[in-house]
Structure formats: structure tokens, C-alpha cells
Amino acid sequence: MKRVYNFSAGPSILPEAVLRRAADEMLDYQGSGQSVMEMSHRSKVYGAIIESAESLLREVMGIPDNYKVLFLQGGASSQFAMVPMNLMTGSGKADYVLTGQWATKAYKEAARYGDVKVVASSKDKTFSYIPKLDPATFTPDADYFHICMNNTIYGTKYHTLPDTGKVPLVADISSCILSEPIDVSKFGVLYAGAQKNMAPAGLTVVIIREDLIGHAMEITPTMFNYQTHADNGSMFNTPPCYTIYIAKLVLEWLKNDIGGLEEMKKINEKKAALLYNFLDSSKLFKGTVVPEDRSLMNVPFITGNEELDAKFVKEAAAADFVNLKGHRSVGGMRASIYNAMPMEGVEKLVAFMEQFEKENL
Ligand SMILES: *Cc1c(COP(=O)(O)O)cnc(C)c1O
């Protein structure tokens, strides 16, 4: 059997211990005589799985009791519409910060449903930084204020949150969920596609303050109304059963093997520092993000020469460091070093880059 070092931005690497456990339980889940893939979502045995996934998520993230956890489908991209349809019903206004492609997509979708303002953008420098925000420019009566917390494609992250006062802060945390502790009480809504740092594709997690549920626009499809899913324990229809089960295993791994999000953060900081320190000292490679806004999860870098970039990606893949090509919209390279990437994977990548630098400088 062969396992590569997988630096994919998503769907992405999962902890090996989780994959082994899933394999062990594949044919006969805990004496049920069935795979989790095959069982009714209304069965007692599956009920215990989804309940455990939610309670583990609440415990690991420290989610307060006045927040609902919803297990949905449609990806983070569906939330680009679901957020405005459910929240933009007071003043009909919302503020957005454009820090990359996902934030821009969220903004464009919201603009179909109300009066949406771009408070700031970092497009002028290819989204290589997080704009400094001035609360004086925020819409005081906005129904919410939207950010994309970690910008998967460009490798930036908010290290301080905007102070939006009474206006609920809504954040897309698809590529940084579970990477470090987060103060959920500072947000109205958090949402994430699970396939970056939590589970395989198919699950979308929404964490929403209860008072923000129940105000959806009249036109909102039943399936797009948070109330529908909150009232039915994420079981209004068939949930993504198997993906929720893998998320449960990932959360058990985080809690028991890693020791929680404080510990996860320390490990992620070590991994990221190793790579960034190398990039800062390299004569061939360089990071593309301003140091103060760097992501812990997605690390884009370039050589400055497209042919050399392509050569690097090809030789890296041949050496089993895969999915290092940058996003098609920006080029260069990107190493996504999510929770499941072991320290050893980053150490070996850096050693490979050092060798490549010697041979190509
Ligand atoms: C991947 C990603 C998305 C899109 O997620 P889907 O689940 O494919 O819709 C949105 N936002 C961020 C920050 C992402 O990383």
C-alpha cells in the first residue's frame, strides 16, 4: 500500500487513524451487521452517530447553548444564498469584505436578494492581504456583516475580527474550521463546507445563534430555511449520513489523539512556521502573502518563473508530494497543510524544496 503526502486544498487529507477506523467498521458497524452507508438515517444506531457528532463538535469548539448546529448539504456555496435569504430581512442591507474569490462569490449571490455594500477589498493586490477595516464605514443598520475568515485560494486569514457592534458577524470558515480555537459567541453565523478540514465532501456545517432563525424571506425554499433544519434536528430529509459519521471520527481524533483545539493550534503553528521560515530564507521560493495576514492552513508560494513552477510541481508529484499546484486563477504553488497533515509531511516537503533550490538556482 502507498500513501502520498497530499497537499490538496479540498477535498483534502484525512487523519490516517480515522481512515483505518472507518475501514475496520466498514462492513459491520459496531455489531449492527451493516455499513453506516447502508443504514436508515431514522434508525437508533444512526441516531447515536449524528447525536455524538453534534455533541463532540459542541464540546471541541465550545459552542454556547444558544447556538444551533445544523448538518446540511449544498456546500459552503449554498450558504452564499442561504445567509441573505434568512438574515437580510430587517433593513434588507448587509456589508461584505472582499478578500478573495469565495468572499466575492458570497457577495455577488447576496446582491441578488438585497442592498449589499462592499466595505473593503484587497483585489488591488491579488488578495494578498486582509484590508484594514474602519468601523466608521460599516452600515450601522445592516442585518449582518460577512467575512471569509480564511481565504483558501490566496492564503490569507483574519487574525483580528472586525468590531461590528450589534450587527451579527457572519463568517465562512470552510478552510479554517477546527484548526484553532474560535470564540463562537463573537459570531451570528459560522458556516463551513466540511471537505477541507473536517470530513469528506457532502456535509455543510452551520452554527447559528438561535435568535437569527425564523426570519427568512417569504420566497425562501423550505430546504433553504434554517428553521426547517433547526426544528428537525438536521433530519428534515436524509442528511449526508456517511460524511457525518466520518466527521464524528475526526472529532474523536481531535479530542482524544490531539487533545483539543489549543493543542491543534500549537501543532498547526509549528507546521506553518517551518514552511514560512523556509520561504522567507529561500533564494528561489517566496510566499505571496504579507506576513501579518498569513494563513495557518493554505500556504501559496512562487518562484517568479512559471516554467520553474511547473517543473517543481511535476518533480514534487513524482516524489509523492501531490496537489501542490496553485489554484487555476492564481498559478504558482500552494501547500494546504490542514490538521491531518503530519509534521513529518511538512518537514519532508521543505527538505525537497531545499534540494530543488540547490539544483535550480
Ligand atoms: C472551498 C470553499 C468554498 C466552497 O465550498 P463548497 O463546499 O465547494 O461549496 C467556500 N468558501 C471557502 C472559504 C472555501 O474554502
Coordinates of C-alpha atoms and ligand atoms in Angstrom, one line a residue:
M1 CA 0.0 0.0 0.0
K2 CA 1.2 3.5 -0.8
R3 CA 0.2 6.8 0.9
V4 CA 1.4 10.1 -0.6
Y5 CA 1.8 13.5 1.1
N6 CA -1.4 15.2 -0.1
F7 CA -1.4 19.0 0.0
S8 CA -4.8 19.3 -1.7
A9 CA -6.9 22.4 -0.8
G10 CA -10.0 20.3 -0.8
P11 CA -11.3 17.6 -0.7
S12 CA -8.2 17.0 1.3
I13 CA -6.2 14.8 3.6
L14 CA -7.9 13.0 6.5
P15 CA -6.2 11.6 9.6
E16 CA -4.9 8.1 8.8
A17 CA -6.3 6.8 12.1
V18 CA -9.8 7.9 11.0
L19 CA -9.5 6.1 7.7
R20 CA -8.3 2.9 9.4
R21 CA -11.2 3.1 11.8
A22 CA -13.7 3.6 9.0
A23 CA -12.2 0.7 7.2
D24 CA -12.4 -1.5 10.2
E25 CA -16.1 -0.6 10.7
M26 CA -17.0 -0.7 7.0
L27 CA -18.8 -4.0 6.8
D28 CA -20.2 -4.2 10.3
Y29 CA -20.7 -1.0 12.3
Q30 CA -20.4 -1.9 16.0
G31 CA -22.3 -5.2 15.7
S32 CA -25.2 -3.8 13.6
G33 CA -24.3 -6.0 10.7
Q34 CA -24.4 -3.0 8.3
S35 CA -22.2 -0.4 7.0
V36 CA -23.0 3.2 8.1
M37 CA -23.5 3.9 4.4
E38 CA -26.4 1.4 4.3
M39 CA -28.4 2.1 7.5
S40 CA -31.6 4.1 7.8
H41 CA -31.0 7.7 9.0
R42 CA -34.0 7.2 11.3
S43 CA -32.5 4.1 12.9
K44 CA -31.4 4.1 16.6
V45 CA -27.9 3.2 15.7
Y46 CA -27.6 6.1 13.2
G47 CA -29.3 8.4 15.7
A48 CA -26.5 7.8 18.1
I49 CA -23.9 8.7 15.5
I50 CA -25.4 12.1 14.5
E51 CA -26.0 13.0 18.1
S52 CA -22.5 12.1 19.0
A53 CA -21.1 14.2 16.1
E54 CA -23.1 17.2 17.2
S55 CA -22.1 16.9 20.9
L56 CA -18.4 16.4 20.0
L57 CA -18.5 19.5 17.7
R58 CA -20.1 21.5 20.6
E59 CA -17.5 20.3 23.0
V60 CA -14.4 20.6 20.8
M61 CA -15.4 24.1 19.6
G62 CA -17.0 25.3 22.8
I63 CA -20.3 26.2 21.1
P64 CA -22.6 28.1 23.5
D65 CA -26.1 26.6 24.3
N66 CA -27.9 29.5 22.5
Y67 CA -26.4 28.3 19.1
K68 CA -27.9 25.6 16.9
V69 CA -25.6 23.3 15.0
L70 CA -27.1 22.3 11.6
F71 CA -25.7 19.5 9.4
L72 CA -26.7 20.5 5.8
Q73 CA -25.8 19.8 2.2
G74 CA -25.1 22.1 -0.8
G75 CA -21.6 23.1 0.2
A76 CA -20.5 26.5 1.5
S77 CA -21.6 27.8 -1.8
S78 CA -25.3 27.2 -0.9
Q79 CA -24.7 29.3 2.2
F80 CA -23.9 32.3 0.0
A81 CA -27.7 32.3 -0.7
M82 CA -29.0 30.9 2.5
V83 CA -27.4 33.6 4.7
P84 CA -29.1 36.5 2.9
M85 CA -32.4 34.7 2.5
N86 CA -32.6 34.0 6.2
L87 CA -30.9 37.1 7.6
M88 CA -31.3 40.0 5.2
T89 CA -34.9 40.7 6.2
G90 CA -34.7 43.6 8.7
S91 CA -33.2 46.6 6.9
G92 CA -32.5 44.5 3.9
K93 CA -28.9 45.6 4.0
A94 CA -25.6 43.7 4.5
D95 CA -21.9 44.5 4.5
Y96 CA -19.2 42.3 2.7
V97 CA -15.4 42.4 2.7
L98 CA -13.9 41.1 -0.5
T99 CA -10.8 39.1 0.4
G100 CA -10.8 36.6 -2.5
Q101 CA -12.9 34.5 -4.8
W102 CA -15.1 32.9 -2.2
A103 CA -15.9 36.2 -0.5
T104 CA -16.7 37.7 -3.9
K105 CA -19.0 34.9 -4.8
A106 CA -20.8 35.2 -1.5
Y107 CA -21.2 39.0 -2.1
K108 CA -22.5 38.5 -5.7
E109 CA -25.1 36.0 -4.5
A110 CA -26.2 38.2 -1.7
A111 CA -26.6 41.1 -4.1
R112 CA -29.4 39.2 -5.7
Y113 CA -31.5 39.5 -2.5
G114 CA -30.9 42.9 -1.1
D115 CA -28.9 46.0 -0.6
V116 CA -25.3 44.8 -0.3
K117 CA -22.3 47.0 0.3
V118 CA -18.6 46.3 -0.3
V119 CA -16.9 47.7 2.8
A120 CA -13.4 46.9 1.6
S121 CA -11.5 44.8 -0.9
S122 CA -7.9 43.6 -1.4
K123 CA -8.4 42.9 -5.1
D124 CA -5.9 45.6 -5.9
K125 CA -3.0 43.4 -4.9
T126 CA -4.4 40.0 -5.9
F127 CA -6.0 39.4 -2.5
S128 CA -2.5 39.1 -0.9
Y129 CA -3.6 40.8 2.3
I130 CA -6.6 41.4 4.6
P131 CA -7.8 45.1 4.3
K132 CA -7.7 47.3 7.4
L133 CA -11.3 47.9 8.4
D134 CA -12.7 51.1 9.7
P135 CA -16.0 50.6 11.7
A136 CA -17.0 54.2 10.6
T137 CA -17.5 52.8 7.1
F138 CA -19.8 50.0 8.2
T139 CA -23.5 50.1 7.6
P140 CA -24.9 50.8 11.1
D141 CA -28.3 49.1 10.5
A142 CA -27.0 46.2 8.4
D143 CA -28.7 42.8 9.0
Y144 CA -25.2 41.2 9.1
F145 CA -21.6 41.7 8.2
H146 CA -19.9 39.0 6.1
I147 CA -16.3 37.9 6.1
C148 CA -14.4 34.9 4.7
M149 CA -12.2 34.1 7.6
N150 CA -9.5 32.0 5.8
N151 CA -9.0 32.6 2.1
T152 CA -8.2 29.2 0.8
I153 CA -7.0 30.3 -2.6
Y154 CA -4.9 33.2 -1.6
G155 CA -3.6 32.1 1.8
T156 CA -4.7 35.0 4.0
K157 CA -6.5 34.9 7.3
Y158 CA -8.1 37.4 9.7
H159 CA -6.0 37.4 12.8
T160 CA -8.3 40.0 14.4
L161 CA -12.0 40.2 13.8
P162 CA -13.9 43.4 12.7
D163 CA -15.8 45.1 15.5
T164 CA -19.3 45.1 14.1
G165 CA -21.0 46.1 17.4
K166 CA -24.6 44.8 17.4
V167 CA -24.5 43.8 13.8
P168 CA -24.2 40.0 13.6
L169 CA -20.8 38.8 12.2
V170 CA -21.2 36.0 9.6
A171 CA -18.1 34.1 8.7
D172 CA -17.2 31.5 6.1
I173 CA -14.8 29.2 8.0
S174 CA -14.6 26.4 5.4
S175 CA -10.9 26.2 5.4
C176 CA -10.0 27.0 9.0
I177 CA -12.8 25.3 11.0
L178 CA -11.2 23.2 13.8
S179 CA -7.7 24.5 13.1
E180 CA -7.6 26.5 16.3
P181 CA -10.0 27.7 19.0
I182 CA -12.6 30.2 17.9
D183 CA -14.8 32.3 20.1
V184 CA -18.2 31.3 18.7
S185 CA -20.0 33.9 20.8
K186 CA -18.5 36.7 18.6
F187 CA -20.5 35.5 15.6
G188 CA -24.1 35.3 14.5
V189 CA -23.4 32.6 11.9
L190 CA -20.4 30.4 11.1
Y191 CA -20.5 28.1 8.2
A192 CA -18.2 25.6 6.5
G193 CA -18.0 23.0 3.8
A194 CA -16.6 20.0 5.6
Q195 CA -14.3 18.8 2.9
K196 CA -11.3 21.0 3.9
N197 CA -10.6 20.2 7.5
M198 CA -13.4 18.0 8.8
A199 CA -14.7 15.2 6.7
P200 CA -15.1 14.2 3.0
A201 CA -17.3 16.3 0.7
G202 CA -21.1 16.4 1.1
L203 CA -21.5 18.0 4.5
T204 CA -22.0 21.7 5.3
V205 CA -21.9 22.7 8.9
V206 CA -23.8 25.8 10.1
I207 CA -23.5 27.2 13.6
I208 CA -26.2 29.9 14.1
R209 CA -27.3 32.0 17.1
E210 CA -30.9 31.0 17.8
D211 CA -32.4 34.4 17.6
L212 CA -31.3 34.7 14.0
I213 CA -33.5 31.7 13.0
G214 CA -37.1 32.3 12.0
H215 CA -36.9 35.5 9.9
A216 CA -36.5 34.0 6.4
M217 CA -37.8 35.8 3.3
E218 CA -41.2 34.6 2.1
I219 CA -39.6 33.2 -1.1
T220 CA -37.1 31.0 0.7
P221 CA -37.3 27.4 -0.4
T222 CA -38.2 25.1 2.6
M223 CA -34.8 23.4 2.3
F224 CA -33.0 26.8 2.4
N225 CA -34.7 27.9 5.6
Y226 CA -32.6 27.4 8.7
Q227 CA -35.8 27.0 10.7
T228 CA -36.6 23.8 8.8
H229 CA -33.4 22.1 9.8
A230 CA -33.3 23.6 13.3
D231 CA -36.8 22.3 14.1
N232 CA -36.0 18.8 12.8
G233 CA -32.5 18.2 14.3
S234 CA -31.0 18.2 10.8
M235 CA -33.3 15.3 9.9
F236 CA -36.0 17.1 7.8
N237 CA -34.7 15.0 4.9
T238 CA -31.9 12.5 4.6
P239 CA -28.7 14.0 5.9
P240 CA -25.3 13.2 4.4
C241 CA -25.1 10.2 6.8
Y242 CA -21.7 8.7 6.0
T243 CA -19.9 12.1 5.9
I244 CA -21.4 13.0 9.3
Y245 CA -20.0 9.7 10.6
I246 CA -16.5 10.5 9.3
A247 CA -16.8 14.0 10.9
K248 CA -17.6 12.2 14.2
L249 CA -14.4 10.1 13.8
V250 CA -12.4 13.2 13.0
L251 CA -13.8 15.0 16.1
E252 CA -12.9 12.0 18.3
W253 CA -9.4 12.1 16.8
L254 CA -9.1 15.8 17.6
K255 CA -10.4 15.4 21.1
N256 CA -8.6 12.1 22.1
D257 CA -5.5 11.9 20.0
I258 CA -4.6 15.6 19.6
G259 CA -6.1 16.9 22.9
G260 CA -8.4 19.6 21.6
L261 CA -8.1 22.8 19.6
E262 CA -5.5 24.5 21.7
E263 CA -3.2 21.6 21.0
M264 CA -4.2 21.5 17.4
K265 CA -3.3 25.2 17.1
K266 CA 0.2 24.6 18.5
I267 CA 0.8 21.8 16.0
N268 CA -0.5 23.9 13.1
E269 CA 1.6 26.9 14.1
K270 CA 4.7 24.7 14.2
K271 CA 4.0 23.2 10.8
A272 CA 3.2 26.6 9.2
A273 CA 6.3 28.3 10.8
L274 CA 8.5 25.6 9.3
L275 CA 7.3 26.3 5.8
Y276 CA 7.1 30.1 6.1
N277 CA 10.6 30.3 7.7
F278 CA 11.9 28.4 4.8
L279 CA 10.1 30.6 2.3
D280 CA 11.4 33.7 4.0
S281 CA 15.0 32.5 3.8
S282 CA 14.9 30.9 0.4
K283 CA 16.6 32.5 -2.6
L284 CA 14.3 30.7 -5.1
F285 CA 10.9 30.4 -3.5
K286 CA 8.8 33.1 -1.9
G287 CA 5.5 33.4 -0.2
T288 CA 2.8 35.6 -1.8
V289 CA 1.0 36.9 1.3
V290 CA 2.1 39.8 3.6
P291 CA 3.5 38.2 6.8
E292 CA 0.9 39.6 9.2
D293 CA -2.1 38.1 7.4
R294 CA -0.7 34.6 6.6
S295 CA -3.0 31.6 6.9
L296 CA -2.1 28.6 9.0
M297 CA -3.8 26.3 6.6
N298 CA -3.1 27.4 3.0
V299 CA 0.4 28.5 2.0
P300 CA 0.8 29.8 -1.6
F301 CA 4.3 30.4 -3.0
I302 CA 6.0 31.1 -6.3
T303 CA 9.5 31.0 -7.8
G304 CA 8.7 34.0 -10.0
N305 CA 9.2 31.9 -13.1
E306 CA 6.2 29.9 -14.5
E307 CA 8.3 27.3 -16.2
L308 CA 10.2 26.6 -13.0
D309 CA 6.9 26.5 -11.0
A310 CA 5.6 23.8 -13.4
K311 CA 8.8 21.9 -13.1
F312 CA 8.6 22.0 -9.3
V313 CA 5.0 20.8 -9.3
K314 CA 5.9 17.9 -11.6
E315 CA 9.0 16.8 -9.7
A316 CA 7.3 17.1 -6.4
A317 CA 4.4 14.9 -7.6
A318 CA 6.9 12.3 -8.8
A319 CA 8.4 12.3 -5.3
D320 CA 4.9 11.8 -3.8
F321 CA 4.2 15.4 -2.7
V322 CA 0.9 15.8 -4.6
N323 CA -1.7 18.5 -5.3
L324 CA 0.9 21.4 -4.9
K325 CA -0.3 23.3 -8.0
G326 CA -1.8 26.7 -7.1
H327 CA -5.4 27.5 -7.8
R328 CA -6.1 27.8 -11.5
S329 CA -6.9 31.5 -11.0
V330 CA -3.5 32.4 -9.5
G331 CA -1.0 29.9 -10.6
G332 CA 2.2 29.1 -8.7
M333 CA 2.1 26.6 -5.9
R334 CA 0.0 26.2 -2.8
A335 CA 0.6 23.8 0.1
S336 CA -2.6 23.2 2.1
I337 CA -1.4 21.9 5.5
Y338 CA -4.7 21.1 7.2
N339 CA -5.0 19.4 10.6
A340 CA -4.4 15.9 9.2
M341 CA -1.1 16.8 7.5
P342 CA 1.6 15.4 9.9
M343 CA 4.6 17.5 10.9
E344 CA 6.7 14.9 9.0
G345 CA 4.9 15.8 5.8
V346 CA 5.9 19.5 6.0
E347 CA 9.5 18.6 7.1
K348 CA 9.9 16.4 4.1
L349 CA 8.4 18.9 1.7
V350 CA 10.8 21.6 3.0
A351 CA 13.7 19.2 2.5
F352 CA 12.5 18.5 -1.0
M353 CA 12.2 22.3 -1.7
E354 CA 15.8 22.9 -0.4
Q355 CA 17.1 20.2 -2.7
F356 CA 15.1 21.7 -5.7
E357 CA 16.5 25.1 -4.9
K358 CA 20.1 23.8 -4.9
E359 CA 19.6 22.1 -8.3
N360 CA 17.7 25.0 -10.0
L361 CA 19.2 28.3 -8.6
Ligands
LIG1 C1 -13.9 25.5 -0.7 C2 -14.5 26.8 -0.2 C3 -15.8 27.2 -0.5 C4 -16.7 26.4 -1.5 O1 -17.2 25.3 -0.8 P1 -18.2 24.2 -1.5 O2 -18.5 23.3 -0.3 O3 -17.5 23.6 -2.6 O4 -19.4 25.0 -1.9 C5 -16.3 28.3 0.0 N1 -15.6 29.1 0.8 C6 -14.3 28.7 1.2 C7 -13.5 29.6 2.1 C8 -13.8 27.6 0.7 O5 -12.5 27.2 1.0

